[in-house]
């Protein structure tokens, strides 16, 4: 409310400033400053001063004086012209008032209204400022987190060989979207504590996110090792298939995706993403023909990161989204949510899918849709009391009413 | 002098300066420009040993050898071909494997590129436009979905190269 | 809430600048005073609104409000306060907002202090100025809005590029922008003059203070940028003829020419057409500089990650204003009456020579900067044009300019006696020759042309001193009389002398550093020594250190000369916490004779460190010269003559003079 009040005051102030000269009676309206004349008279004075100081000769001074006097006369003559000239001044008083009034009405009305319209398009009036100090005080989790990070960072600076410290801080960095730092921490932890499935997965994720979703060498190596430790690891298989896709080896990527799909339980949450990749690869293969796959994918790639970065089967999407530009991010999130909603519309038996949809909609601020989705979920899952209970819990935790 | 003569003097001297400048520009442009090449450009369009040029590409992964002597050695690749580079001195801050780089120098008789300048950049997200452009022309992806320079595509690219 | 207020203020500013563009120009066209009068409050309102907007963004930076995408992208809560503040303009969006703030500040200054201008001229000037602001406000709101929000807000920011966390770089952009943007005033005045079809000596006098202020800021801004590159980038160089540097140098050259041609126009009403053209071109070059830097079409070591789409928008703005300005010029220039005549040997003649040379030099820099683009567009060949080109083209053009510079000040208006001027400059010529001989004797190495080039610097400096002495009748009058005369000299005369002296000093520094720099790369183990330019440096090893947001390795070099300890150099390699990025900090020992400059390189496998050493003789003269130029500009700006205009005041002075 206060915000709108401030906007109103600002707009009003601006309008008053702008309208003031338009609505004032201008009795002295033709008292235009004779600026040019002043300049020439001043130049004459300078000549006198210079001549009296002996900086210029008498003859020179006389010539200059004559020249400036000529200019002065010319300027005064020019100054006279508009006064008696093409009847502008005479017609201005009556017609001018009406014109000024019109302009005043236009300006006074349009400026605030247009500003408000543009602002409503671009602004985020509901979003409060969130200075770091206030945030550190307010939610205890953040304060603890900041303290924890600070303490661990300090300890690690003093004792960089502390593998456990790196291991603790790595996932925290990852959550804070400090991907480069997270990758570094995972790297150290892997080196100092030995490689584990969890740390390798973290390293792969962090190092990919650090490069905006590109599956780089480090991520590839980590994912391959991860598969050695845990042969069926879904995440690793998916990302390696995606890496093949990035390399333009679409056929191989396709085969791997298909294998993943064959192994996937029908209700796996990550299934739709693989299906989506398969569709994408298929269209890439189908279109230009396999002659120059890498070149084709190049042309597609730079346009938008959102279009090619799949919604990976980890919790990484949101972080990845934060690195994109807002439009891409919005498009990506919307796409994910819509995809999920369509799928659930066809097959409503996936409780986890419903929960995800409801949570996403709430986070995005689309509360009405979230409530609608909740209702639909309840209908689809009416036969499963456990599922209904889970939905009720979710609704309660998100404050969606009952 | 009459008004006309004055004008002639002014125009003449103005033209003289312009002519001189034009001469200088043409002379300098013919003599001092440096070509920009990526390693595979160089294979197709060789530059004689000893002539200065700029080499651009990505620093190949695992190729940087430093600390043995004052010379730093690394490979610059456009994923199709790679060229060994020797540089003496202190590398810029943001010099890293897998990052775009522009080096200026000459080829030595051993076929290595002896760089006397390795251009630094101020921003790690910045890629020199020539590098970005020539890499893109070669089908190397840049940006979010880029293939890593040491990625598998190099093998395919070499095959394609052989066919040509 | 504050962030949203800033956002709203920015949008409101856009609309007010729209009013400022349309209403006063229309009023001037139909001769309606009330519409013209809108210009003043509109310019003030735009400034206040953009200021609010800027302060709100600064507040978000200082309080680390990461719900603002721009803050999150470029700041970090652990940064020292000053860099959280300078981070506001350490990125594209924020620096654009600063640019606009300075633009509307100039507009407001005309609105408030321009009471002496004829009403229609003022209305037209402010209208053109408003249209420039309008274009840039559209640009920022459509493509680079600094007030984008993130929800939920990230916990911590991504940090500012460590290389930008530097006091000089906190100052460099505002000054540079003040320069670029200040030339928009000259542009607006030129366009307004063309619209009115009226240009005269008075016009030149009104434009000159704005141009001078812009020129001063640009001079200092470029110098600070060069100084920063010198100590921060660790290459031991101070100018690289890099496209981004050229982008700021071209408007400076054109602006310098404009300053001088405006003098001729003010005194003699000559060179009208040329001065108007130069005013348009100078601002166009400023816009082109902005385009080159922000679009990333040219490869530059100073470039930051860029977005080509934004580049296209700026290109559009540039084409609109340059094209529109030139079209109007073509249509109206013929109607401008030419003024006073002069002979080739005269003050005017000298200033014309200055203009021809400076404009040609601008042209050669422009060709060198754009040639790679053009060649690639036409033939597809990728080339780069480097320092050798510029040294070969720009250098020779400067020689006649520097030679003629002292003469110019001694020539009278209209027609003058070259021989008399030459006689008065004998003293300066003598000093230049002696200086060159001494330099040759002291150094005894380096290129043969270096002492001659050095003599050129001495010549310019001595010429500036001679002018002041001559004007004060030094050697002819008694010392009291000389003092009195010196005191009575117009401040603009002092300003010109200081600036010209600064140019000479800068030339001296440039020549000495370029010709006699020493450079060495060594690998030192602790306890080992290296020698350069008479200094002995002993390496004492490397120690870890910790700053507020970085950890570092500091190398210690104990410097001695002829067995006497001189100082200690502490070059270091830093690793910043966020983003995790390394930087190299040079260790520099500053002395009048030159800088000793050390960079710490990689550790060697045998326990030593690579170290790069430079000795840069007289390198400080370069920046000192720029500072003198700035001071000279300030002297001129404070001259009463440039502030003339308010009728009341002028009448008073005229009355005093008549007594």
mmCIF file with all atom_site columns, N, CA and C in Angstrom, chain C residues 293-328:
data_model
loop_
_atom_site.group_PDB
_atom_site.id
_atom_site.type_symbol
_atom_site.label_atom_id
_atom_site.label_alt_id
_atom_site.label_comp_id
_atom_site.label_asym_id
_atom_site.label_entity_id
_atom_site.label_seq_id
_atom_site.pdbx_PDB_ins_code
_atom_site.Cartn_x
_atom_site.Cartn_y
_atom_site.Cartn_z
_atom_site.occupancy
_atom_site.B_iso_or_equiv
_atom_site.pdbx_formal_charge
_atom_site.auth_seq_id
_atom_site.auth_comp_id
_atom_site.auth_asym_id
_atom_site.auth_atom_id
_atom_site.pdbx_PDB_model_num
ATOM 1   N N  . UNK C 1 293 ? 32.295 -0.881  -27.336 1.00 0.00 ? 293 UNK C N  1
ATOM 2   C CA . UNK C 1 293 ? 32.616 -1.514  -26.062 1.00 0.00 ? 293 UNK C CA 1
ATOM 3   C C  . UNK C 1 293 ? 31.519 -2.493  -25.660 1.00 0.00 ? 293 UNK C C  1
ATOM 4   N N  . UNK C 1 294 ? 30.278 -2.110  -25.895 1.00 0.00 ? 294 UNK C N  1
ATOM 5   C CA . UNK C 1 294 ? 29.200 -2.925  -25.344 1.00 0.00 ? 294 UNK C CA 1
ATOM 6   C C  . UNK C 1 294 ? 28.674 -4.002  -26.275 1.00 0.00 ? 294 UNK C C  1
ATOM 7   N N  . UNK C 1 295 ? 29.008 -3.925  -27.553 1.00 0.00 ? 295 UNK C N  1
ATOM 8   C CA . UNK C 1 295 ? 28.484 -4.937  -28.454 1.00 0.00 ? 295 UNK C CA 1
ATOM 9   C C  . UNK C 1 295 ? 29.445 -6.102  -28.586 1.00 0.00 ? 295 UNK C C  1
ATOM 10  N N  . UNK C 1 296 ? 30.724 -5.858  -28.312 1.00 0.00 ? 296 UNK C N  1
ATOM 11  C CA . UNK C 1 296 ? 31.684 -6.943  -28.436 1.00 0.00 ? 296 UNK C CA 1
ATOM 12  C C  . UNK C 1 296 ? 31.975 -7.339  -29.874 1.00 0.00 ? 296 UNK C C  1
ATOM 13  N N  . UNK C 1 297 ? 31.721 -6.447  -30.857 1.00 0.00 ? 297 UNK C N  1
ATOM 14  C CA . UNK C 1 297 ? 32.035 -6.829  -32.228 1.00 0.00 ? 297 UNK C CA 1
ATOM 15  C C  . UNK C 1 297 ? 33.533 -6.867  -32.471 1.00 0.00 ? 297 UNK C C  1
ATOM 16  N N  . UNK C 1 298 ? 34.286 -6.140  -31.676 1.00 0.00 ? 298 UNK C N  1
ATOM 17  C CA . UNK C 1 298 ? 35.726 -6.140  -31.860 1.00 0.00 ? 298 UNK C CA 1
ATOM 18  C C  . UNK C 1 298 ? 36.365 -6.907  -30.729 1.00 0.00 ? 298 UNK C C  1
ATOM 19  N N  . UNK C 1 299 ? 37.452 -7.581  -31.057 1.00 0.00 ? 299 UNK C N  1
ATOM 20  C CA . UNK C 1 299 ? 38.121 -8.336  -30.021 1.00 0.00 ? 299 UNK C CA 1
ATOM 21  C C  . UNK C 1 299 ? 38.956 -7.386  -29.183 1.00 0.00 ? 299 UNK C C  1
ATOM 22  N N  . UNK C 1 300 ? 38.773 -7.455  -27.898 1.00 0.00 ? 300 UNK C N  1
ATOM 23  C CA . UNK C 1 300 ? 39.498 -6.531  -27.047 1.00 0.00 ? 300 UNK C CA 1
ATOM 24  C C  . UNK C 1 300 ? 39.915 -7.233  -25.769 1.00 0.00 ? 300 UNK C C  1
ATOM 25  N N  . UNK C 1 301 ? 41.078 -6.840  -25.277 1.00 0.00 ? 301 UNK C N  1
ATOM 26  C CA . UNK C 1 301 ? 41.493 -7.427  -24.009 1.00 0.00 ? 301 UNK C CA 1
ATOM 27  C C  . UNK C 1 301 ? 40.737 -6.806  -22.855 1.00 0.00 ? 301 UNK C C  1
ATOM 28  N N  . UNK C 1 302 ? 40.139 -5.661  -23.081 1.00 0.00 ? 302 UNK C N  1
ATOM 29  C CA . UNK C 1 302 ? 39.427 -5.016  -21.985 1.00 0.00 ? 302 UNK C CA 1
ATOM 30  C C  . UNK C 1 302 ? 37.944 -5.344  -21.992 1.00 0.00 ? 302 UNK C C  1
ATOM 31  N N  . UNK C 1 303 ? 37.518 -6.206  -22.890 1.00 0.00 ? 303 UNK C N  1
ATOM 32  C CA . UNK C 1 303 ? 36.082 -6.420  -23.036 1.00 0.00 ? 303 UNK C CA 1
ATOM 33  C C  . UNK C 1 303 ? 35.571 -7.384  -21.987 1.00 0.00 ? 303 UNK C C  1
ATOM 34  N N  . UNK C 1 304 ? 34.333 -7.205  -21.658 1.00 0.00 ? 304 UNK C N  1
ATOM 35  C CA . UNK C 1 304 ? 33.678 -8.113  -20.748 1.00 0.00 ? 304 UNK C CA 1
ATOM 36  C C  . UNK C 1 304 ? 32.606 -8.848  -21.537 1.00 0.00 ? 304 UNK C C  1
ATOM 37  N N  . UNK C 1 305 ? 32.071 -9.915  -20.924 1.00 0.00 ? 305 UNK C N  1
ATOM 38  C CA . UNK C 1 305 ? 31.086 -10.694 -21.651 1.00 0.00 ? 305 UNK C CA 1
ATOM 39  C C  . UNK C 1 305 ? 29.968 -9.769  -22.100 1.00 0.00 ? 305 UNK C C  1
ATOM 40  N N  . UNK C 1 306 ? 29.530 -9.955  -23.335 1.00 0.00 ? 306 UNK C N  1
ATOM 41  C CA . UNK C 1 306 ? 28.601 -9.002  -23.905 1.00 0.00 ? 306 UNK C CA 1
ATOM 42  C C  . UNK C 1 306 ? 27.437 -9.723  -24.547 1.00 0.00 ? 306 UNK C C  1
ATOM 43  N N  . UNK C 1 307 ? 26.441 -8.961  -24.853 1.00 0.00 ? 307 UNK C N  1
ATOM 44  C CA . UNK C 1 307 ? 25.241 -9.506  -25.445 1.00 0.00 ? 307 UNK C CA 1
ATOM 45  C C  . UNK C 1 307 ? 25.017 -8.790  -26.777 1.00 0.00 ? 307 UNK C C  1
ATOM 46  N N  . UNK C 1 308 ? 25.179 -9.510  -27.900 1.00 0.00 ? 308 UNK C N  1
ATOM 47  C CA . UNK C 1 308 ? 25.127 -8.859  -29.205 1.00 0.00 ? 308 UNK C CA 1
ATOM 48  C C  . UNK C 1 308 ? 23.817 -8.105  -29.432 1.00 0.00 ? 308 UNK C C  1
ATOM 49  N N  . UNK C 1 309 ? 22.718 -8.578  -28.863 1.00 0.00 ? 309 UNK C N  1
ATOM 50  C CA . UNK C 1 309 ? 21.448 -7.904  -29.096 1.00 0.00 ? 309 UNK C CA 1
ATOM 51  C C  . UNK C 1 309 ? 21.476 -6.470  -28.600 1.00 0.00 ? 309 UNK C C  1
ATOM 52  N N  . UNK C 1 310 ? 22.081 -6.297  -27.453 1.00 0.00 ? 310 UNK C N  1
ATOM 53  C CA . UNK C 1 310 ? 22.188 -4.945  -26.931 1.00 0.00 ? 310 UNK C CA 1
ATOM 54  C C  . UNK C 1 310 ? 22.998 -4.094  -27.869 1.00 0.00 ? 310 UNK C C  1
ATOM 55  N N  . UNK C 1 311 ? 24.038 -4.698  -28.441 1.00 0.00 ? 311 UNK C N  1
ATOM 56  C CA . UNK C 1 311 ? 24.878 -3.967  -29.383 1.00 0.00 ? 311 UNK C CA 1
ATOM 57  C C  . UNK C 1 311 ? 24.049 -3.420  -30.532 1.00 0.00 ? 311 UNK C C  1
ATOM 58  N N  . UNK C 1 312 ? 23.123 -4.232  -31.018 1.00 0.00 ? 312 UNK C N  1
ATOM 59  C CA . UNK C 1 312 ? 22.319 -3.787  -32.157 1.00 0.00 ? 312 UNK C CA 1
ATOM 60  C C  . UNK C 1 312 ? 21.460 -2.593  -31.771 1.00 0.00 ? 312 UNK C C  1
ATOM 61  N N  . UNK C 1 313 ? 20.940 -2.623  -30.553 1.00 0.00 ? 313 UNK C N  1
ATOM 62  C CA . UNK C 1 313 ? 20.126 -1.501  -30.090 1.00 0.00 ? 313 UNK C CA 1
ATOM 63  C C  . UNK C 1 313 ? 20.968 -0.219  -30.064 1.00 0.00 ? 313 UNK C C  1
ATOM 64  N N  . UNK C 1 314 ? 22.184 -0.322  -29.518 1.00 0.00 ? 314 UNK C N  1
ATOM 65  C CA . UNK C 1 314 ? 23.033 0.878   -29.469 1.00 0.00 ? 314 UNK C CA 1
ATOM 66  C C  . UNK C 1 314 ? 23.401 1.327   -30.874 1.00 0.00 ? 314 UNK C C  1
ATOM 67  N N  . UNK C 1 315 ? 23.620 0.346   -31.756 1.00 0.00 ? 315 UNK C N  1
ATOM 68  C CA . UNK C 1 315 ? 23.931 0.696   -33.143 1.00 0.00 ? 315 UNK C CA 1
ATOM 69  C C  . UNK C 1 315 ? 22.769 1.508   -33.720 1.00 0.00 ? 315 UNK C C  1
ATOM 70  N N  . UNK C 1 316 ? 21.559 1.077   -33.400 1.00 0.00 ? 316 UNK C N  1
ATOM 71  C CA . UNK C 1 316 ? 20.386 1.812   -33.861 1.00 0.00 ? 316 UNK C CA 1
ATOM 72  C C  . UNK C 1 316 ? 20.383 3.235   -33.345 1.00 0.00 ? 316 UNK C C  1
ATOM 73  N N  . UNK C 1 317 ? 20.655 3.396   -32.056 1.00 0.00 ? 317 UNK C N  1
ATOM 74  C CA . UNK C 1 317 ? 20.694 4.737   -31.465 1.00 0.00 ? 317 UNK C CA 1
ATOM 75  C C  . UNK C 1 317 ? 21.744 5.582   -32.173 1.00 0.00 ? 317 UNK C C  1
ATOM 76  N N  . UNK C 1 318 ? 22.910 4.956   -32.395 1.00 0.00 ? 318 UNK C N  1
ATOM 77  C CA . UNK C 1 318 ? 24.017 5.682   -33.010 1.00 0.00 ? 318 UNK C CA 1
ATOM 78  C C  . UNK C 1 318 ? 23.659 6.112   -34.428 1.00 0.00 ? 318 UNK C C  1
ATOM 79  N N  . UNK C 1 319 ? 23.069 5.191   -35.187 1.00 0.00 ? 319 UNK C N  1
ATOM 80  C CA . UNK C 1 319 ? 22.716 5.523   -36.565 1.00 0.00 ? 319 UNK C CA 1
ATOM 81  C C  . UNK C 1 319 ? 21.660 6.626   -36.571 1.00 0.00 ? 319 UNK C C  1
ATOM 82  N N  . UNK C 1 320 ? 20.705 6.538   -35.667 1.00 0.00 ? 320 UNK C N  1
ATOM 83  C CA . UNK C 1 320 ? 19.652 7.540   -35.625 1.00 0.00 ? 320 UNK C CA 1
ATOM 84  C C  . UNK C 1 320 ? 20.234 8.926   -35.367 1.00 0.00 ? 320 UNK C C  1
ATOM 85  N N  . UNK C 1 321 ? 21.063 9.059   -34.337 1.00 0.00 ? 321 UNK C N  1
ATOM 86  C CA . UNK C 1 321 ? 21.544 10.394  -33.987 1.00 0.00 ? 321 UNK C CA 1
ATOM 87  C C  . UNK C 1 321 ? 22.600 10.897  -34.968 1.00 0.00 ? 321 UNK C C  1
ATOM 88  N N  . UNK C 1 322 ? 23.526 10.001  -35.366 1.00 0.00 ? 322 UNK C N  1
ATOM 89  C CA . UNK C 1 322 ? 24.526 10.445  -36.327 1.00 0.00 ? 322 UNK C CA 1
ATOM 90  C C  . UNK C 1 322 ? 23.874 10.767  -37.666 1.00 0.00 ? 322 UNK C C  1
ATOM 91  N N  . UNK C 1 323 ? 23.051 9.826   -38.126 1.00 0.00 ? 323 UNK C N  1
ATOM 92  C CA . UNK C 1 323 ? 22.408 10.011  -39.423 1.00 0.00 ? 323 UNK C CA 1
ATOM 93  C C  . UNK C 1 323 ? 21.504 11.230  -39.415 1.00 0.00 ? 323 UNK C C  1
ATOM 94  N N  . UNK C 1 324 ? 20.682 11.336  -38.363 1.00 0.00 ? 324 UNK C N  1
ATOM 95  C CA . UNK C 1 324 ? 19.779 12.476  -38.270 1.00 0.00 ? 324 UNK C CA 1
ATOM 96  C C  . UNK C 1 324 ? 20.550 13.783  -38.215 1.00 0.00 ? 324 UNK C C  1
ATOM 97  N N  . UNK C 1 325 ? 21.592 13.798  -37.395 1.00 0.00 ? 325 UNK C N  1
ATOM 98  C CA . UNK C 1 325 ? 22.396 15.015  -37.246 1.00 0.00 ? 325 UNK C CA 1
ATOM 99  C C  . UNK C 1 325 ? 23.038 15.412  -38.563 1.00 0.00 ? 325 UNK C C  1
ATOM 100 N N  . UNK C 1 326 ? 23.610 14.415  -39.254 1.00 0.00 ? 326 UNK C N  1
ATOM 101 C CA . UNK C 1 326 ? 24.298 14.738  -40.507 1.00 0.00 ? 326 UNK C CA 1
ATOM 102 C C  . UNK C 1 326 ? 23.315 15.156  -41.594 1.00 0.00 ? 326 UNK C C  1
ATOM 103 N N  . UNK C 1 327 ? 22.137 14.528  -41.594 1.00 0.00 ? 327 UNK C N  1
ATOM 104 C CA . UNK C 1 327 ? 21.139 14.897  -42.588 1.00 0.00 ? 327 UNK C CA 1
ATOM 105 C C  . UNK C 1 327 ? 20.710 16.351  -42.381 1.00 0.00 ? 327 UNK C C  1
ATOM 106 N N  . UNK C 1 328 ? 20.448 16.688  -41.131 1.00 0.00 ? 328 UNK C N  1
ATOM 107 C CA . UNK C 1 328 ? 20.069 18.063  -40.827 1.00 0.00 ? 328 UNK C CA 1
ATOM 108 C C  . UNK C 1 328 ? 21.197 19.018  -41.202 1.00 0.00 ? 328 UNK C C  1
#
